[in-house]
Amino acid sequence: MKIYTKDSLIKELKKIADLGWIDNARHGNHGGIGNTLEDLLGIEENNLPIPNAAEWELKTQRLNTTSLTTLFHIEPSPRAVKFVPQILLLKYGWAHQEAGKKYLESELSFRQTIHGLSASDRGFQVVVDRLNRKLLISFESSLVGIKHKEWLKLVKKRIGLGQLDPQPYWGFDDLSNKAGTKLLNCFYVQAEVKREKDRELYKYSKIMMLQKFKFDGFLDQIEKGNILVDFDARTGHNHGTKFRMKQTFLPELYEKQTIIV
């Protein structure tokens, strides 16, 4: 396996960009952009062989995509309450689409992807409370869409239509530590993609070096709707609470952005 310095890795990435269109090295693999780049660099998957490699990642993405990438999993506090399965699911859940088919008739679902820009059609929103250094989940019944009026009647019967009490939250310190550990400095490589018959080809046309994660940028992107909180629970299983991001906004999370290509 090749060993790179930061400078030699930058030179190699520039050479790869100059190659133009390159065949997907892993046919049929959705992770083909990253895998093909790793093959071209002669490195193992998710193993960047440079000094201080523990502080660096290689992130790849299709250019001009709107897809979300999972940043990390973290359950809200108070964790002892097990808020998602015990309150959000039981009190605010709705019939699972597979209830009475794959699952029992009583199977509930609580699947919501929410952010800080506006409330979802079920009235849930993320609120950045900088004064108390918390990221809160809020519920406002007046913002629930008309198509969910029957569900809202159920919520009223189960728990009432007031604010969540207690409100689930993430403390800034916990969240900053988690995000800073996961969102390392990175070489951020974006590729154009095209198909020719049964071949998929990539052109690595945009490369940046992103350094020094900034938590304020993370909070800003939540408020702008570019980082989302994703709940995915059903009666039989809580798949975990995820923070997900519109990938093109990744550079906004770093203090230093160096354009390589």
CSV table of C-alpha atoms in Angstrom, one decimal:
chain,number,residue,atom,x,y,z
A,1,MET,CA,0.0,0.0,0.0
A,2,LYS,CA,1.3,3.5,-0.9
A,3,ILE,CA,2.1,6.0,1.9
A,4,TYR,CA,1.4,9.6,1.2
A,5,THR,CA,2.4,12.9,2.7
A,6,LYS,CA,-0.4,15.5,2.6
A,7,ASP,CA,1.4,17.3,-0.3
A,8,SER,CA,2.0,14.1,-2.3
A,9,LEU,CA,-1.7,13.1,-1.9
A,10,ILE,CA,-2.7,16.5,-3.2
A,11,LYS,CA,-0.4,16.0,-6.3
A,12,GLU,CA,-1.9,12.5,-6.9
A,13,LEU,CA,-5.4,13.8,-6.6
A,14,LYS,CA,-4.6,16.5,-9.2
A,15,LYS,CA,-3.2,13.8,-11.5
A,16,ILE,CA,-6.4,11.7,-11.2
A,17,ALA,CA,-8.5,14.8,-12.0
A,18,ASP,CA,-6.4,15.3,-15.1
A,19,LEU,CA,-7.2,11.7,-16.3
A,20,GLY,CA,-10.7,12.8,-17.3
A,21,TRP,CA,-13.3,10.0,-17.6
A,22,ILE,CA,-12.5,6.8,-15.7
A,23,ASP,CA,-14.4,3.5,-15.6
A,24,ASN,CA,-16.1,2.5,-12.4
A,25,ALA,CA,-13.7,-0.1,-10.9
A,26,ARG,CA,-16.5,-1.8,-8.9
A,27,HIS,CA,-19.3,-2.4,-11.4
A,28,GLY,CA,-22.7,-2.3,-9.9
A,29,ASN,CA,-21.4,-0.9,-6.6
A,30,HIS,CA,-23.2,2.2,-5.4
A,31,GLY,CA,-20.0,3.3,-3.6
A,32,GLY,CA,-18.2,3.1,-6.9
A,33,ILE,CA,-16.9,6.7,-6.8
A,34,GLY,CA,-15.1,6.2,-3.5
A,35,ASN,CA,-14.0,2.7,-4.3
A,36,THR,CA,-12.6,3.7,-7.7
A,37,LEU,CA,-10.7,6.6,-6.2
A,38,GLU,CA,-9.2,4.4,-3.5
A,39,ASP,CA,-8.1,1.9,-6.2
A,40,LEU,CA,-6.5,4.7,-8.2
A,41,LEU,CA,-4.7,5.9,-5.1
A,42,GLY,CA,-3.7,2.3,-4.2
A,43,ILE,CA,-5.1,2.5,-0.7
A,44,GLU,CA,-7.4,0.3,1.4
A,45,GLU,CA,-11.0,1.2,2.0
A,46,ASN,CA,-11.5,4.0,4.6
A,47,ASN,CA,-7.8,3.9,5.4
A,48,LEU,CA,-5.9,7.1,4.4
A,49,PRO,CA,-2.2,6.4,4.7
A,50,ILE,CA,-0.8,9.8,5.6
A,51,PRO,CA,0.7,11.3,8.7
A,52,ASN,CA,-1.9,12.0,11.4
A,53,ALA,CA,-4.3,9.8,9.3
A,54,ALA,CA,-6.6,9.5,12.4
A,55,GLU,CA,-7.4,13.2,11.8
A,56,TRP,CA,-8.3,12.9,8.1
A,57,GLU,CA,-10.9,11.3,5.9
A,58,LEU,CA,-11.4,10.9,2.2
A,59,LYS,CA,-15.0,11.8,1.3
A,60,THR,CA,-16.5,11.3,-2.1
A,61,GLN,CA,-19.7,12.3,-3.7
A,62,ARG,CA,-21.5,12.6,-7.0
A,63,LEU,CA,-21.5,16.2,-8.3
A,64,ASN,CA,-24.9,18.0,-8.3
A,65,THR,CA,-26.7,15.5,-6.1
A,66,THR,CA,-29.4,16.3,-3.6
A,67,SER,CA,-28.9,13.1,-1.7
A,68,LEU,CA,-28.4,13.0,2.1
A,69,THR,CA,-25.4,11.5,3.9
A,70,THR,CA,-25.6,10.2,7.5
A,71,LEU,CA,-23.2,12.1,9.7
A,72,PHE,CA,-23.8,10.2,13.0
A,73,HIS,CA,-26.3,8.5,15.3
A,74,ILE,CA,-27.1,10.0,18.7
A,75,GLU,CA,-30.3,9.6,20.8
A,76,PRO,CA,-31.8,12.7,22.4
A,77,SER,CA,-31.8,13.4,26.2
A,78,PRO,CA,-33.2,12.7,28.7
A,79,ARG,CA,-31.8,9.3,27.6
A,80,ALA,CA,-33.1,7.5,30.7
A,81,VAL,CA,-36.7,8.2,29.4
A,82,LYS,CA,-35.9,6.4,26.0
A,83,PHE,CA,-37.8,9.3,24.5
A,84,VAL,CA,-38.1,8.1,20.9
A,85,PRO,CA,-39.7,4.6,21.5
A,86,GLN,CA,-41.5,5.5,24.8
A,87,ILE,CA,-42.9,8.9,24.0
A,88,LEU,CA,-42.6,10.0,20.3
A,89,LEU,CA,-43.6,6.5,19.1
A,90,LEU,CA,-46.3,5.6,21.7
A,91,LYS,CA,-47.9,9.1,22.0
A,92,TYR,CA,-47.3,10.6,18.6
A,93,GLY,CA,-46.9,7.5,16.3
A,94,TRP,CA,-49.3,6.6,13.5
A,95,ALA,CA,-50.2,3.2,11.9
A,96,HIS,CA,-47.3,1.6,10.1
A,97,GLN,CA,-47.8,1.2,6.4
A,98,GLU,CA,-47.3,-2.6,6.8
A,99,ALA,CA,-49.6,-2.9,9.9
A,100,GLY,CA,-51.9,-5.9,9.4
A,101,LYS,CA,-49.6,-7.2,6.6
A,102,LYS,CA,-46.0,-7.7,7.5
A,103,TYR,CA,-46.6,-6.6,11.1
A,104,LEU,CA,-49.5,-6.7,13.6
A,105,GLU,CA,-52.5,-4.4,13.2
A,106,SER,CA,-51.2,-2.5,16.2
A,107,GLU,CA,-47.8,-1.7,14.7
A,108,LEU,CA,-47.0,2.0,15.0
A,109,SER,CA,-44.5,4.1,13.1
A,110,PHE,CA,-42.6,7.3,13.9
A,111,ARG,CA,-40.6,8.2,10.9
A,112,GLN,CA,-39.8,12.0,10.6
A,113,THR,CA,-37.0,13.9,9.0
A,114,ILE,CA,-37.0,17.4,10.4
A,115,HIS,CA,-34.8,20.5,10.5
A,116,GLY,CA,-34.7,24.1,11.8
A,117,LEU,CA,-36.0,26.0,8.8
A,118,SER,CA,-39.7,25.1,9.2
A,119,ALA,CA,-41.9,22.6,10.8
A,120,SER,CA,-42.8,19.2,9.1
A,121,ASP,CA,-46.4,18.6,8.1
A,122,ARG,CA,-46.8,16.8,11.4
A,123,GLY,CA,-45.8,19.9,13.4
A,124,PHE,CA,-42.2,18.9,14.4
A,125,GLN,CA,-39.2,21.1,14.1
A,126,VAL,CA,-35.6,21.4,15.4
A,127,VAL,CA,-35.0,24.5,17.5
A,128,VAL,CA,-31.4,25.8,18.1
A,129,ASP,CA,-31.4,27.4,21.6
A,130,ARG,CA,-28.1,29.1,21.8
A,131,LEU,CA,-28.9,30.8,25.2
A,132,ASN,CA,-29.4,27.5,27.0
A,133,ARG,CA,-26.9,25.6,24.7
A,134,LYS,CA,-29.4,23.0,23.6
A,135,LEU,CA,-30.8,21.6,20.3
A,136,LEU,CA,-34.5,21.0,21.0
A,137,ILE,CA,-37.3,19.0,19.3
A,138,SER,CA,-40.5,21.1,19.2
A,139,PHE,CA,-44.1,20.2,18.5
A,140,GLU,CA,-46.7,22.8,17.4
A,141,SER,CA,-50.1,21.3,16.7
A,142,SER,CA,-51.3,24.4,14.8
A,143,LEU,CA,-48.7,23.6,12.1
A,144,VAL,CA,-50.0,20.1,11.4
A,145,GLY,CA,-51.2,19.6,7.8
A,146,ILE,CA,-54.9,19.0,7.1
A,147,LYS,CA,-54.2,15.5,5.7
A,148,HIS,CA,-53.1,14.5,9.2
A,149,LYS,CA,-56.2,15.7,11.0
A,150,GLU,CA,-57.3,12.2,12.1
A,151,TRP,CA,-53.8,11.5,13.5
A,152,LEU,CA,-54.0,14.8,15.3
A,153,LYS,CA,-57.2,13.7,17.0
A,154,LEU,CA,-55.4,10.6,18.2
A,155,VAL,CA,-52.6,12.7,19.6
A,156,LYS,CA,-55.0,14.9,21.4
A,157,LYS,CA,-56.7,11.9,23.0
A,158,ARG,CA,-53.4,10.2,24.0
A,159,ILE,CA,-51.4,13.2,25.4
A,160,GLY,CA,-53.0,16.5,24.4
A,161,LEU,CA,-51.8,19.1,21.9
A,162,GLY,CA,-49.4,21.1,24.0
A,163,GLN,CA,-45.6,21.3,23.6
A,164,LEU,CA,-43.6,18.1,24.2
A,165,ASP,CA,-43.0,17.8,28.0
A,166,PRO,CA,-40.2,17.3,28.7
A,167,GLN,CA,-38.8,18.4,25.3
A,168,PRO,CA,-36.2,16.0,23.9
A,169,TYR,CA,-32.8,17.8,23.4
A,170,TRP,CA,-29.1,17.4,22.7
A,171,GLY,CA,-26.7,19.5,24.8
A,172,PHE,CA,-24.3,21.5,22.7
A,173,ASP,CA,-21.3,20.0,24.5
A,174,ASP,CA,-22.4,16.4,23.7
A,175,LEU,CA,-23.3,17.3,20.1
A,176,SER,CA,-20.1,19.2,19.5
A,177,ASN,CA,-18.0,16.3,20.8
A,178,LYS,CA,-19.9,13.8,18.7
A,179,ALA,CA,-19.8,15.9,15.5
A,180,GLY,CA,-16.2,16.9,15.9
A,181,THR,CA,-15.1,13.3,16.3
A,182,LYS,CA,-17.1,12.2,13.2
A,183,LEU,CA,-16.5,15.2,10.9
A,184,LEU,CA,-12.8,15.1,10.7
A,185,ASN,CA,-10.6,17.2,8.4
A,186,CYS,CA,-11.1,15.7,4.9
A,187,PHE,CA,-10.2,15.6,1.3
A,188,TYR,CA,-13.7,16.2,-0.3
A,189,VAL,CA,-13.8,14.8,-3.8
A,190,GLN,CA,-16.8,15.3,-6.1
A,191,ALA,CA,-17.2,13.5,-9.4
A,192,GLU,CA,-19.3,13.9,-12.5
A,193,VAL,CA,-21.0,10.7,-13.6
A,194,LYS,CA,-22.1,9.4,-17.0
A,195,ARG,CA,-23.2,6.1,-18.4
A,196,GLU,CA,-22.2,4.5,-21.7
A,197,LYS,CA,-24.2,1.4,-22.4
A,198,ASP,CA,-23.5,-0.8,-19.4
A,199,ARG,CA,-20.5,1.2,-18.2
A,200,GLU,CA,-20.5,3.9,-15.5
A,201,LEU,CA,-17.7,6.5,-15.8
A,202,TYR,CA,-16.4,9.1,-13.4
A,203,LYS,CA,-14.6,12.4,-13.8
A,204,TYR,CA,-13.1,13.7,-10.6
A,205,SER,CA,-13.6,17.4,-11.3
A,206,LYS,CA,-13.9,19.1,-7.9
A,207,ILE,CA,-11.5,18.5,-5.0
A,208,MET,CA,-11.3,20.5,-1.8
A,209,MET,CA,-9.3,20.2,1.4
A,210,LEU,CA,-11.5,20.9,4.4
A,211,GLN,CA,-9.9,21.7,7.8
A,212,LYS,CA,-11.0,22.6,11.3
A,213,PHE,CA,-14.6,21.6,12.0
A,214,LYS,CA,-16.7,24.5,13.4
A,215,PHE,CA,-19.7,23.8,15.5
A,216,ASP,CA,-21.3,27.2,14.8
A,217,GLY,CA,-21.4,26.2,11.1
A,218,PHE,CA,-23.1,22.9,12.1
A,219,LEU,CA,-25.8,24.8,14.0
A,220,ASP,CA,-26.2,27.3,11.1
A,221,GLN,CA,-26.8,24.5,8.6
A,222,ILE,CA,-29.5,23.0,10.9
A,223,GLU,CA,-31.3,26.3,11.0
A,224,LYS,CA,-31.0,26.6,7.2
A,225,GLY,CA,-32.5,23.1,6.7
A,226,ASN,CA,-29.3,21.5,5.3
A,227,ILE,CA,-28.7,19.3,8.3
A,228,LEU,CA,-31.7,17.2,9.3
A,229,VAL,CA,-32.7,15.0,12.2
A,230,ASP,CA,-34.0,11.7,11.1
A,231,PHE,CA,-36.2,9.5,13.4
A,232,ASP,CA,-36.9,6.0,12.3
A,233,ALA,CA,-38.8,4.0,14.9
A,234,ARG,CA,-41.6,1.4,14.8
A,235,THR,CA,-43.3,-0.7,17.6
A,236,GLY,CA,-40.9,-3.6,17.1
A,237,HIS,CA,-37.6,-1.6,16.7
A,238,ASN,CA,-36.0,1.8,17.0
A,239,HIS,CA,-33.6,2.1,14.1
A,240,GLY,CA,-31.9,5.0,15.8
A,241,THR,CA,-31.9,8.8,15.6
A,242,LYS,CA,-29.6,10.2,12.9
A,243,PHE,CA,-28.2,13.5,11.9
A,244,ARG,CA,-28.1,13.7,8.1
A,245,MET,CA,-26.8,16.3,5.7
A,246,LYS,CA,-27.3,17.6,2.2
A,247,GLN,CA,-23.8,16.7,1.0
A,248,THR,CA,-23.1,19.8,-1.1
A,249,PHE,CA,-23.1,21.9,2.1
A,250,LEU,CA,-20.3,20.0,3.8
A,251,PRO,CA,-17.7,22.8,3.2
A,252,GLU,CA,-19.8,25.1,5.4
A,253,LEU,CA,-18.8,23.0,8.4
A,254,TYR,CA,-15.1,23.9,8.2
A,255,GLU,CA,-13.1,27.0,9.0
A,256,LYS,CA,-10.6,26.4,6.2
A,257,GLN,CA,-11.5,25.4,2.7
A,258,THR,CA,-8.7,24.9,0.2
A,259,ILE,CA,-9.6,24.3,-3.5
A,260,ILE,CA,-7.2,21.7,-5.0
A,261,VAL,CA,-9.1,21.3,-8.4
